[in-house]
Short mmCIF file of C-alpha atoms and ligand atoms in Angstrom, two decimals:
data_model
loop_
_atom_site.label_atom_id
_atom_site.label_comp_id
_atom_site.label_asym_id
_atom_site.label_seq_id
_atom_site.Cartn_x
_atom_site.Cartn_y
_atom_site.Cartn_z
CA MET A 1 12.67 -22.27 -14.26
CA THR A 2 15.53 -23.94 -12.43
CA ASP A 3 17.26 -21.69 -9.96
CA VAL A 4 20.89 -22.55 -10.55
CA ARG A 5 21.74 -20.91 -7.25
CA ASP A 6 19.39 -23.12 -5.30
CA VAL A 7 20.91 -26.15 -6.99
CA GLU A 8 24.55 -25.30 -6.49
CA ILE A 9 24.59 -24.05 -2.95
CA SER A 10 25.72 -26.50 -0.32
CA ALA A 11 24.91 -26.50 3.35
CA SER A 12 28.47 -25.65 4.34
CA HIS A 13 28.93 -22.80 1.87
CA VAL A 14 26.88 -19.94 0.59
CA GLU A 15 27.75 -18.90 -2.95
CA SER A 16 26.39 -15.94 -4.87
CA PHE A 17 25.90 -15.74 -8.61
CA ASP A 18 25.65 -12.92 -11.13
CA PRO A 19 21.92 -12.86 -11.95
CA ALA A 20 22.71 -11.78 -15.52
CA SER A 21 24.97 -14.72 -16.31
CA ASP A 22 24.80 -17.21 -13.44
CA GLU A 23 28.58 -16.88 -13.06
CA SER A 24 29.83 -17.40 -9.54
CA VAL A 25 30.63 -14.18 -7.70
CA MET A 26 31.92 -15.38 -4.32
CA ARG A 27 31.67 -18.24 -1.87
CA PHE A 28 31.69 -18.10 1.93
CA ALA A 29 31.68 -20.69 4.69
CA VAL A 30 28.36 -20.85 6.51
CA HIS A 31 28.33 -19.79 10.17
CA ASP A 32 26.49 -22.32 12.30
CA ARG A 33 24.86 -21.63 15.65
CA ALA A 34 28.10 -22.04 17.64
CA ASP A 35 29.97 -19.72 15.24
CA VAL A 36 27.25 -17.11 15.62
CA GLU A 37 27.50 -17.26 19.42
CA ARG A 38 31.30 -16.84 19.19
CA VAL A 39 30.98 -13.81 16.92
CA VAL A 40 28.37 -12.26 19.22
CA ALA A 41 30.63 -12.84 22.24
CA GLN A 42 33.51 -11.14 20.44
CA ALA A 43 31.23 -8.22 19.54
CA ARG A 44 30.32 -7.89 23.22
CA GLN A 45 34.01 -7.67 24.18
CA ALA A 46 34.71 -5.12 21.46
CA GLY A 47 31.83 -3.06 22.83
CA VAL A 48 33.95 -1.98 25.80
CA TRP A 49 36.46 -0.31 23.45
CA TRP A 50 33.78 1.10 21.17
CA ARG A 51 31.89 2.74 24.07
CA GLU A 52 35.15 4.18 25.42
CA GLN A 53 35.58 6.07 22.14
CA GLY A 54 32.64 8.26 23.06
CA PHE A 55 30.66 10.17 20.45
CA ALA A 56 33.72 12.04 19.14
CA GLY A 57 35.84 8.90 18.73
CA ARG A 58 33.04 6.96 17.09
CA LYS A 59 32.37 9.85 14.73
CA LYS A 60 36.04 9.79 13.66
CA HIS A 61 36.01 6.02 13.02
CA LEU A 62 32.70 6.09 11.17
CA LEU A 63 33.75 8.98 8.94
CA ARG A 64 37.04 7.20 8.17
CA TRP A 65 35.00 4.19 7.14
CA ALA A 66 32.82 6.35 4.87
CA SER A 67 35.82 7.95 3.24
CA TRP A 68 37.53 4.56 2.75
CA MET A 69 34.41 3.29 0.97
CA ALA A 70 34.21 6.46 -1.16
CA SER A 71 37.87 6.06 -2.18
CA HIS A 72 37.33 2.40 -3.11
CA ARG A 73 34.02 3.10 -4.85
CA THR A 74 34.84 1.35 -8.13
CA GLU A 75 35.21 -2.00 -6.29
CA ILE A 76 31.84 -1.85 -4.61
CA ILE A 77 30.01 -0.41 -7.62
CA GLU A 78 31.29 -3.31 -9.71
CA LEU A 79 30.38 -5.81 -6.98
CA LEU A 80 26.87 -4.40 -6.54
CA HIS A 81 26.40 -4.61 -10.31
CA ARG A 82 27.63 -8.19 -10.49
CA GLU A 83 26.00 -9.65 -7.42
CA ASN A 84 22.65 -7.84 -7.41
CA GLY A 85 22.39 -7.12 -11.15
CA LYS A 86 21.63 -3.40 -10.88
CA PRO A 87 23.17 -0.97 -13.40
CA LYS A 88 26.35 0.74 -12.24
CA ALA A 89 24.62 4.14 -12.07
CA ASP A 90 22.10 2.68 -9.61
CA ALA A 91 24.93 1.02 -7.69
CA THR A 92 26.59 4.43 -7.42
CA ILE A 93 23.38 5.97 -6.08
CA GLU A 94 23.14 3.14 -3.55
CA LEU A 95 26.70 3.85 -2.39
CA LEU A 96 26.04 7.59 -2.20
CA MET A 97 22.87 7.12 -0.15
CA THR A 98 24.68 4.70 2.17
CA LEU A 99 27.42 7.25 2.79
CA GLU A 100 24.99 10.14 3.27
CA HIS A 101 23.15 8.28 6.04
CA LEU A 102 26.36 6.97 7.61
CA SER A 103 27.91 10.40 7.71
CA TRP A 104 24.70 11.96 9.11
CA ALA A 105 24.59 9.35 11.88
CA ALA A 106 28.25 9.91 12.75
CA ARG A 107 27.85 13.70 12.87
CA ASN A 108 24.51 13.83 14.68
CA ALA A 109 24.70 11.04 17.26
CA HIS A 110 26.04 13.32 19.98
CA ARG A 111 23.42 16.02 19.38
CA VAL A 112 20.56 13.49 19.41
CA LEU A 113 21.76 11.11 22.12
CA ARG A 114 23.47 13.31 24.67
CA ASP A 115 21.87 13.51 28.12
CA ARG A 116 18.72 15.61 28.34
CA ARG A 117 17.72 17.54 31.47
CA SER A 118 14.00 18.14 32.02
CA LEU A 119 12.00 20.04 34.62
CA PRO A 120 11.16 17.80 37.61
CA GLY A 121 7.74 19.38 38.29
CA LEU A 122 6.40 21.03 41.42
CA LEU A 123 6.10 17.97 43.69
CA LEU A 124 9.73 16.92 43.31
CA ALA A 125 11.24 20.35 42.69
CA ASN A 126 14.28 19.36 44.78
CA TYR A 127 15.28 16.82 42.08
CA THR A 128 17.08 17.05 38.78
CA ALA A 129 15.65 14.87 36.02
CA THR A 130 18.00 13.44 33.39
CA THR A 131 17.30 11.16 30.45
CA SER A 132 20.20 9.23 28.92
CA PHE A 133 20.28 7.26 25.68
CA LEU A 134 22.64 4.32 26.14
CA PRO A 135 23.72 1.64 23.70
CA PHE A 136 21.94 -1.71 23.95
CA GLY A 137 25.20 -3.66 23.60
CA VAL A 138 25.32 -5.95 20.58
CA VAL A 139 22.82 -5.40 17.77
CA GLY A 140 22.13 -8.19 15.27
CA VAL A 141 21.24 -6.88 11.80
CA ILE A 142 19.56 -9.17 9.26
CA GLY A 143 19.40 -7.68 5.77
CA PRO A 144 17.87 -8.26 2.33
CA TRP A 145 19.41 -8.44 -1.17
CA ASN A 146 17.58 -5.68 -3.05
CA TYR A 147 19.68 -2.79 -1.68
CA PRO A 148 22.28 -5.00 -0.05
CA MET A 149 24.39 -2.15 1.31
CA TYR A 150 22.06 0.85 1.71
CA THR A 151 19.27 -1.03 3.47
CA PRO A 152 21.23 -2.85 6.20
CA SER A 153 23.43 0.21 6.62
CA GLY A 154 20.36 2.13 7.78
CA SER A 155 20.52 -0.09 10.86
CA VAL A 156 24.25 -0.88 11.04
CA ALA A 157 25.48 2.73 10.85
CA LEU A 158 22.90 4.08 13.28
CA ALA A 159 23.47 1.26 15.77
CA LEU A 160 27.24 1.85 15.66
CA ALA A 161 26.86 5.63 15.98
CA ALA A 162 24.68 5.04 19.05
CA GLY A 163 27.56 3.06 20.65
CA ASN A 164 26.52 -0.52 19.92
CA THR A 165 28.65 -3.12 18.23
CA VAL A 166 27.00 -4.98 15.35
CA VAL A 167 26.82 -8.49 13.93
CA PHE A 168 25.45 -8.43 10.39
CA LYS A 169 23.87 -11.34 8.50
CA PRO A 170 23.53 -10.43 4.81
CA SER A 171 21.16 -12.13 2.40
CA GLU A 172 22.36 -15.39 0.90
CA TYR A 173 21.95 -13.69 -2.50
CA THR A 174 24.35 -10.82 -1.73
CA PRO A 175 26.96 -12.06 0.75
CA ALA A 176 29.92 -10.51 -1.13
CA VAL A 177 28.53 -6.98 -0.90
CA GLY A 178 27.92 -7.47 2.82
CA ASP A 179 31.41 -8.85 3.28
CA TRP A 180 33.02 -5.91 1.47
CA TYR A 181 31.04 -3.41 3.55
CA VAL A 182 32.08 -5.04 6.85
CA LYS A 183 35.73 -5.50 5.84
CA ALA A 184 35.85 -1.85 4.77
CA PHE A 185 35.28 -0.82 8.40
CA ALA A 186 38.30 -2.84 9.55
CA ALA A 187 40.42 -1.60 6.65
CA ALA A 188 39.61 2.01 7.50
CA ASN A 189 40.14 1.48 11.24
CA PRO A 190 43.02 -0.97 11.69
CA GLU A 191 43.42 -0.03 15.37
CA ALA A 192 39.84 -1.12 16.20
CA PRO A 193 39.59 -4.51 17.89
CA ALA A 194 37.86 -7.29 15.97
CA GLY A 195 34.17 -7.36 16.71
CA VAL A 196 33.04 -3.73 16.41
CA LEU A 197 31.36 -4.71 13.16
CA SER A 198 31.28 -8.41 12.21
CA ILE A 199 29.56 -10.56 9.64
CA VAL A 200 27.99 -14.00 9.80
CA HIS A 201 27.21 -15.76 6.52
CA GLY A 202 24.62 -18.34 5.70
CA PHE A 203 21.00 -19.03 4.96
CA GLY A 204 17.84 -18.55 6.99
CA GLU A 205 19.20 -20.79 9.77
CA THR A 206 22.12 -18.43 10.35
CA GLY A 207 19.68 -15.50 10.59
CA ALA A 208 17.55 -17.49 13.01
CA ALA A 209 20.65 -18.35 15.08
CA LEU A 210 21.49 -14.64 15.27
CA ALA A 211 17.93 -13.77 16.30
CA GLU A 212 18.08 -16.37 19.06
CA SER A 213 21.62 -15.55 20.20
CA GLN A 214 22.63 -13.31 23.08
CA VAL A 215 22.31 -10.13 20.99
CA ASP A 216 20.57 -7.26 22.77
CA LYS A 217 18.49 -6.08 19.82
CA ILE A 218 17.57 -7.35 16.37
CA ALA A 219 17.11 -5.09 13.35
CA PHE A 220 15.40 -7.05 10.61
CA THR A 221 14.82 -5.90 7.04
CA GLY A 222 13.11 -8.34 4.73
CA SER A 223 9.75 -9.85 3.92
CA THR A 224 6.83 -9.74 6.32
CA ALA A 225 6.67 -13.56 6.44
CA THR A 226 10.31 -13.85 7.55
CA GLY A 227 9.89 -10.90 9.91
CA LYS A 228 7.21 -12.85 11.81
CA LYS A 229 9.57 -15.82 12.16
CA VAL A 230 12.38 -13.59 13.41
CA MET A 231 10.06 -11.98 15.97
CA ALA A 232 8.89 -15.37 17.20
CA VAL A 233 12.48 -16.52 17.72
CA ALA A 234 13.56 -13.23 19.31
CA ALA A 235 10.60 -13.50 21.70
CA ARG A 236 12.22 -16.51 23.39
CA ASN A 237 14.78 -14.18 24.99
CA LEU A 238 12.49 -11.13 24.96
CA THR A 239 15.00 -9.54 22.57
CA PRO A 240 13.61 -6.25 21.24
CA VAL A 241 13.23 -5.97 17.47
CA VAL A 242 12.82 -3.33 14.81
CA MET A 243 10.98 -4.65 11.77
CA GLU A 244 11.43 -3.13 8.31
CA CYS A 245 9.25 -5.34 6.15
CA GLY A 246 7.63 -5.30 2.73
CA GLY A 247 5.41 -2.67 1.17
CA LYS A 248 2.71 -2.11 -1.44
CA ASP A 249 3.18 1.60 -1.94
CA ALA A 250 0.56 3.63 -3.74
CA ALA A 251 0.92 6.89 -5.67
CA LEU A 252 -2.06 9.25 -5.75
CA VAL A 253 -2.34 11.38 -8.89
CA ALA A 254 -4.79 14.26 -8.44
CA ALA A 255 -6.30 16.24 -11.30
CA ASP A 256 -4.41 19.33 -10.11
CA GLY A 257 -1.04 17.53 -10.16
CA ASP A 258 1.71 17.95 -12.75
CA ILE A 259 0.71 14.89 -14.75
CA ARG A 260 3.86 14.67 -16.82
CA ALA A 261 6.11 14.95 -13.76
CA ALA A 262 3.95 12.39 -11.95
CA ALA A 263 4.24 9.90 -14.80
CA ASP A 264 7.97 10.45 -15.04
CA ALA A 265 8.52 9.90 -11.31
CA ILE A 266 6.16 6.93 -11.11
CA ALA A 267 7.81 5.28 -14.13
CA TRP A 268 11.10 5.36 -12.25
CA GLY A 269 9.62 4.58 -8.83
CA SER A 270 7.91 1.46 -10.10
CA MET A 271 10.49 0.00 -12.51
CA ALA A 272 13.92 1.03 -11.18
CA ASN A 273 15.91 -1.83 -9.65
CA SER A 274 13.50 -4.17 -11.52
CA GLY A 275 10.77 -3.04 -9.15
CA GLN A 276 12.65 -4.74 -6.31
CA THR A 277 12.36 -1.77 -3.98
CA CYS A 278 10.56 -1.97 -0.65
CA VAL A 279 9.36 1.63 -1.13
CA GLY A 280 8.83 1.25 -4.88
CA ILE A 281 5.48 2.32 -6.33
CA GLU A 282 3.33 -0.72 -7.10
CA ARG A 283 -0.11 0.96 -7.38
CA VAL A 284 -1.43 4.22 -8.80
CA TYR A 285 -4.81 5.84 -8.09
CA VAL A 286 -5.47 8.53 -10.69
CA GLU A 287 -8.46 10.85 -11.07
CA ARG A 288 -10.66 9.99 -14.04
CA SER A 289 -10.34 13.42 -15.69
CA VAL A 290 -6.55 13.02 -16.09
CA ARG A 291 -6.36 9.24 -16.41
CA ASP A 292 -5.80 9.04 -20.18
CA ARG A 293 -3.22 11.83 -20.13
CA PHE A 294 -1.42 10.07 -17.29
CA ILE A 295 -1.32 6.76 -19.19
CA ALA A 296 -0.02 8.52 -22.31
CA GLU A 297 2.72 10.25 -20.30
CA LEU A 298 3.58 6.99 -18.56
CA ARG A 299 3.91 5.28 -21.93
CA ALA A 300 6.24 8.05 -23.07
CA ALA A 301 8.28 7.89 -19.87
CA LEU A 302 8.71 4.11 -20.25
CA SER A 303 9.30 4.08 -24.00
CA ASN A 304 13.07 3.69 -23.69
CA VAL A 305 13.10 1.78 -20.44
CA ALA A 306 14.39 -1.75 -20.87
CA PRO A 307 16.13 -4.28 -18.66
CA GLY A 308 19.55 -5.69 -19.41
CA SER A 309 23.05 -5.85 -18.04
CA ASP A 310 24.99 -3.68 -20.48
CA ALA A 311 25.70 0.03 -20.09
CA ARG A 312 22.44 1.01 -21.86
CA ALA A 313 20.15 -1.00 -19.55
CA THR A 314 17.83 1.08 -17.38
CA TYR A 315 17.48 -1.73 -14.88
CA GLY A 316 18.88 -5.19 -14.40
CA PRO A 317 17.72 -8.79 -14.18
CA MET A 318 15.57 -10.09 -11.36
CA THR A 319 18.02 -10.75 -8.54
CA MET A 320 16.18 -13.69 -7.04
CA PRO A 321 14.85 -16.06 -9.71
CA ALA A 322 12.01 -17.35 -7.52
CA GLN A 323 10.49 -13.85 -7.59
CA ILE A 324 9.79 -14.18 -11.33
CA GLY A 325 7.12 -16.76 -10.54
CA VAL A 326 5.47 -14.38 -8.07
CA VAL A 327 5.39 -11.60 -10.68
CA ARG A 328 3.85 -13.96 -13.25
CA GLU A 329 1.20 -15.13 -10.80
CA HIS A 330 0.22 -11.54 -9.93
CA VAL A 331 0.09 -10.39 -13.57
CA GLU A 332 -1.91 -13.41 -14.75
CA ASP A 333 -4.35 -13.07 -11.87
CA ALA A 334 -4.91 -9.34 -12.56
CA LEU A 335 -5.45 -9.87 -16.30
CA ARG A 336 -7.70 -12.90 -15.86
CA ARG A 337 -9.86 -10.94 -13.46
CA GLY A 338 -10.54 -7.95 -15.68
CA GLY A 339 -7.42 -5.77 -15.71
CA THR A 340 -6.15 -4.51 -19.07
CA ALA A 341 -2.46 -4.59 -19.94
CA VAL A 342 -1.76 -1.09 -21.28
CA ILE A 343 2.02 -1.51 -21.32
CA GLY A 344 3.63 -4.95 -21.71
CA GLY A 345 1.90 -8.10 -20.55
CA VAL A 346 2.58 -11.71 -19.64
CA ASP A 347 4.98 -11.94 -22.59
CA SER A 348 7.15 -9.28 -20.96
CA ILE A 349 8.19 -11.86 -18.35
CA GLY A 350 11.37 -13.63 -19.41
CA ASP A 351 13.39 -16.17 -17.49
CA ARG A 352 15.83 -13.51 -16.26
CA TYR A 353 14.52 -10.09 -17.28
CA ILE A 354 11.05 -8.59 -17.03
CA SER A 355 10.11 -5.61 -19.22
CA PRO A 356 7.75 -2.99 -17.74
CA ILE A 357 4.15 -4.10 -17.26
CA VAL A 358 1.28 -1.69 -16.50
CA ILE A 359 -2.21 -3.02 -15.80
CA LEU A 360 -5.23 -0.72 -15.88
CA ASP A 361 -8.18 -1.12 -13.53
CA PRO A 362 -7.66 -4.60 -12.08
CA PRO A 363 -10.07 -5.53 -9.26
CA GLU A 364 -8.99 -4.24 -5.86
CA ASP A 365 -8.89 -7.72 -4.34
CA CYS A 366 -6.46 -9.18 -6.89
CA LEU A 367 -2.93 -10.23 -5.90
CA ALA A 368 -1.29 -7.43 -7.91
CA VAL A 369 -3.14 -4.85 -5.77
CA GLN A 370 -3.02 -6.56 -2.37
CA GLU A 371 0.33 -8.41 -2.20
CA GLU A 372 3.90 -7.25 -2.67
CA THR A 373 4.81 -8.07 -6.31
CA PHE A 374 8.45 -6.90 -6.16
CA GLY A 375 8.85 -6.72 -9.92
CA PRO A 376 8.72 -4.05 -12.68
CA THR A 377 4.94 -3.89 -12.70
CA LEU A 378 2.34 -1.28 -11.86
CA THR A 379 -1.42 -1.26 -11.46
CA VAL A 380 -3.29 1.93 -12.39
CA THR A 381 -6.77 2.35 -10.97
CA THR A 382 -9.18 5.07 -12.07
CA VAL A 383 -10.91 6.91 -9.23
CA ALA A 384 -13.64 9.53 -9.08
CA ASP A 385 -11.78 11.75 -6.64
CA MET A 386 -8.99 11.80 -4.10
CA ASP A 387 -11.23 10.61 -1.26
CA GLU A 388 -11.75 7.37 -3.15
CA ALA A 389 -8.01 7.26 -3.92
CA VAL A 390 -7.12 7.55 -0.21
CA ARG A 391 -9.69 4.91 0.77
CA LEU A 392 -8.40 2.40 -1.80
CA ALA A 393 -4.74 3.18 -1.17
CA ASN A 394 -5.32 2.43 2.52
CA GLY A 395 -7.13 -0.82 1.75
CA VAL A 396 -4.08 -3.09 1.96
CA ALA A 397 -2.31 -4.74 4.89
CA TYR A 398 0.97 -2.90 4.23
CA GLY A 399 1.78 0.64 5.31
CA LEU A 400 5.34 1.41 4.32
CA GLY A 401 5.53 4.34 1.88
CA GLY A 402 3.57 6.28 -0.67
CA ALA A 403 3.51 9.30 -2.96
CA VAL A 404 1.08 12.11 -3.73
CA PHE A 405 1.03 14.30 -6.84
CA SER A 406 -1.09 17.39 -6.30
CA ARG A 407 -0.37 21.11 -6.50
CA ARG A 408 -2.77 22.17 -3.74
CA ARG A 409 -3.51 19.13 -1.57
CA GLY A 410 -0.16 17.35 -1.31
CA ARG A 411 0.40 17.64 2.45
CA GLU A 412 -3.25 16.96 3.30
CA LEU A 413 -3.40 13.79 1.21
CA ALA A 414 0.01 12.64 2.45
CA ALA A 415 -1.25 12.93 6.03
CA ARG A 416 -4.27 10.75 5.20
CA LEU A 417 -2.23 7.86 3.76
CA ASP A 418 -1.70 4.96 6.20
CA ALA A 419 2.05 4.82 5.65
CA GLY A 420 5.20 5.58 7.60
CA VAL A 421 6.85 7.62 4.83
CA VAL A 422 5.32 9.66 2.00
CA SER A 423 6.77 11.85 -0.76
CA VAL A 424 4.82 14.77 -2.21
CA ASN A 425 5.37 15.54 -5.92
CA SER A 426 8.16 12.95 -6.05
CA VAL A 427 8.76 9.31 -5.25
CA VAL A 428 11.09 7.79 -2.65
CA GLY A 429 12.40 11.26 -1.66
CA PHE A 430 12.22 10.38 2.04
CA ALA A 431 14.82 7.61 1.62
CA GLY A 432 17.49 10.11 0.58
CA ILE A 433 16.99 12.54 3.48
CA PRO A 434 19.11 11.28 6.38
CA SER A 435 17.28 13.36 8.99
CA LEU A 436 13.92 11.71 8.16
CA PRO A 437 13.02 8.53 10.06
CA LEU A 438 11.99 5.59 7.87
CA GLY A 439 9.70 2.70 8.73
CA GLY A 440 6.25 1.33 8.26
CA THR A 441 2.96 0.42 9.87
CA GLY A 442 0.81 -2.72 9.74
CA ALA A 443 2.36 -5.58 7.75
CA SER A 444 5.29 -3.31 6.87
CA GLY A 445 6.58 -3.52 10.42
CA PHE A 446 7.35 -1.09 13.21
CA GLY A 447 10.17 0.93 14.69
CA ARG A 448 12.26 3.42 12.74
CA ILE A 449 15.67 3.53 11.14
CA HIS A 450 17.35 6.77 9.90
CA GLY A 451 17.14 10.17 11.54
CA PRO A 452 16.97 10.97 15.26
CA GLU A 453 14.32 8.28 15.83
CA GLY A 454 16.65 5.78 14.15
CA LEU A 455 19.45 6.65 16.56
CA ARG A 456 17.06 6.34 19.52
CA GLU A 457 15.79 3.01 18.13
CA PHE A 458 19.27 1.66 18.87
CA SER A 459 19.46 3.20 22.34
CA VAL A 460 18.07 2.22 25.71
CA THR A 461 16.33 5.16 27.32
CA LYS A 462 17.42 5.56 30.92
CA SER A 463 15.90 8.05 33.34
CA ILE A 464 17.68 9.29 36.45
CA ALA A 465 15.87 11.23 39.18
CA HIS A 466 18.49 12.83 41.43
CA GLN A 467 17.40 14.30 44.77
CA ARG A 468 19.71 17.29 45.21
CA PHE A 469 18.60 18.16 48.76
CA PRO A 470 15.76 17.16 51.12
CA ILE A 471 12.91 19.62 51.66
CA PRO A 472 12.62 19.96 55.44
CA GLY A 473 9.34 18.57 56.75
CA LEU A 474 8.16 17.37 53.33
CA ARG A 475 9.07 13.70 53.27
CA LEU A 476 6.71 12.53 50.52
CA LEU A 477 8.31 9.18 49.64
CA SER A 478 8.91 7.91 53.15
CA PHE A 479 7.14 5.98 55.94
CA ARG A 480 8.24 8.89 58.13
CA ARG A 481 5.97 11.26 56.26
CA SER A 482 4.32 13.53 58.80
CA ALA A 483 0.57 13.53 59.50
CA ALA A 484 0.49 17.16 58.40
CA VAL A 485 1.87 16.27 54.97
CA THR A 486 -0.59 13.37 54.65
CA ALA A 487 -3.44 15.73 55.49
CA LEU A 488 -2.17 18.15 52.90
CA LEU A 489 -2.23 15.59 50.07
CA PRO A 490 -5.98 15.82 49.16
CA ARG A 491 -5.67 19.61 49.08
CA ILE A 492 -2.70 19.37 46.73
CA VAL A 493 -4.77 17.11 44.43
CA ALA A 494 -7.64 19.62 44.46
CA PHE A 495 -5.34 22.62 44.06
CA ARG A 496 -3.39 21.14 41.14
CA HIS A 497 -6.08 19.29 39.21
CA SER A 498 -9.68 20.24 40.02
CA ARG A 499 -9.79 23.40 37.94
CA ARG A 500 -12.43 23.07 35.20
CA HIS A 501 -11.10 23.33 31.63
P1 NDP B 601 13.65 -12.31 3.21
O1 NDP B 601 12.61 -12.11 4.23
O2 NDP B 601 13.58 -13.52 2.36
O3 NDP B 601 15.10 -12.35 3.88
C1 NDP B 601 15.58 -11.27 4.63
C2 NDP B 601 16.75 -11.76 5.47
O4 NDP B 601 16.27 -12.68 6.45
C3 NDP B 601 17.82 -12.50 4.68
O5 NDP B 601 19.09 -12.21 5.19
C4 NDP B 601 17.46 -13.94 4.95
O6 NDP B 601 18.52 -14.83 4.80
C5 NDP B 601 17.05 -13.87 6.41
N1 NDP B 601 16.24 -14.99 6.87
C6 NDP B 601 15.53 -15.88 6.13
N2 NDP B 601 14.89 -16.76 6.96
C7 NDP B 601 15.19 -16.40 8.22
C8 NDP B 601 14.84 -16.89 9.51
N3 NDP B 601 14.01 -17.93 9.65
N4 NDP B 601 15.33 -16.27 10.60
C9 NDP B 601 16.14 -15.19 10.48
N5 NDP B 601 16.52 -14.67 9.28
C10 NDP B 601 16.06 -15.27 8.17
O7 NDP B 601 13.66 -10.99 2.35
P2 NDP B 601 14.44 -10.71 1.03
O8 NDP B 601 15.91 -10.88 1.26
O9 NDP B 601 13.79 -11.47 -0.07
O10 NDP B 601 14.20 -9.14 0.83
C11 NDP B 601 13.10 -8.62 0.16
C12 NDP B 601 12.07 -8.12 1.16
O11 NDP B 601 12.66 -7.13 1.96
C13 NDP B 601 10.89 -7.47 0.50
O12 NDP B 601 9.71 -7.87 1.14
C14 NDP B 601 11.14 -5.99 0.74
O13 NDP B 601 9.98 -5.23 0.71
C15 NDP B 601 11.78 -6.02 2.07
N6 NDP B 601 12.53 -4.79 2.31
C16 NDP B 601 12.05 -3.89 3.22
C17 NDP B 601 12.70 -2.68 3.42
C18 NDP B 601 12.23 -1.69 4.44
O14 NDP B 601 12.98 -0.77 4.77
N7 NDP B 601 11.03 -1.79 4.97
C19 NDP B 601 13.90 -2.34 2.66
C20 NDP B 601 14.32 -3.35 1.74
C21 NDP B 601 13.64 -4.54 1.58
P3 NDP B 601 18.65 -15.66 3.43
O15 NDP B 601 18.72 -14.63 2.33
O16 NDP B 601 19.93 -16.36 3.61
O17 NDP B 601 17.45 -16.54 3.33
#
């Protein structure tokens, strides 16, 4: 299929298109390397003002921004629908989640990031020990198109709340949503100098220019392959990075789980947003004794689920046309190698929309089980017990999220999944709880956004040891240490640490 967007974009402009109709949404001039440097320099200047606001001032500005976006919700819901393709109800949920996290960050930054005093210990009892969490300076945020506001906002809002200024590079597929989000901050805070939150538009080169610029930290959300490129570029300046990359999340369905509720949640978790969700469910491991019941319930849960762009559609078109080829490759590979299509099949893949596809018992080494499919597809694998389910679920390179359905063993099984975030008896619940950190392991990346860890991710930890008064005769950290103190040292070692445990 020809990707009209790839044909019509020019090097000097980035233009987005409605994935349901190919109509142009908006067009922006591309920022080249010099532009990016200018925007970063302006962000650095604005940082002086932003830091002066302190936690209370920043909270006020961030909450004003949230309330401006809430008051102008119809604009952004319409734009999310047009540019990304998702139904308006899903766009509304995306806005709500964005605002929940933003408001949590604004309200909790002071509590999480204020100075901490700790006990100095016996040896340096004449000191006070203080840990501070200071802003890095300018944070560069590179975001994807699947949740074009919620996902980058998990970095943008937390970085701002922690006192950084931010330069945001949205995906070339959703520049208008990114632009609206950034302009909303200025509209809500007209007294703020330019540069507290800025945007740079363009393609991969603009993202690479941002990663290589003078920013003090990079927050990347996107595919694992691009994440590696961003890290390599950031390494040139030793710029620290937080990597939120792809996933291949598994749901475990135990015999003691609520099978109907599991099927209902997994139907949504796998197909919503056309399956283009980093923490969407792509694999299920279900115990043999409840397998057929699960499939029947899944069929029922998906019976009225259909893609489209009208008000009745449960999810939209594929946002990025090139992804349709990936979905086809994964489905064909799984079916050719022994999987059985129990819902939909290759014919469900259109040139814009993909209807739900569920494949039963494909081999574990097929693409649909090992690689991120990012489409409305699901593999269901029958297992003898939950030990086998955990082993197979952990047998992929990714470690982003997961789900467990079990009445008695939910927490235990969740703990055994190699994943950064897990929901028990639901899917994706962790993404809607602002106090819970979010991030992955392995090929899904490292570092955390959201929650207290997310605020600290955008802070430099600084420790200050303050000698309040000298202890007469006990100069430990000095060439003028007395012979008596030196002689005492081995006895202190023995006294403090030789006790048998
Ligand atoms: P990509 O990796 O293709 O792109 C992500 C961003 O990186 C885009 O803004 C892109 O710009 C930019 N970019 C591309 N090349 C470079 C480069 N060389 N240097 C710097 N930046 C570059 O991801 P997608 O946009 O396709 O997003 C989907 C992926 O994101 C999926 O893998 C999904 O799982 C993951 N994701 C992870 C989440 C998480 O929290 N872990 C959340 C949401 C999505 P451009 O678009 O202009 O090419």
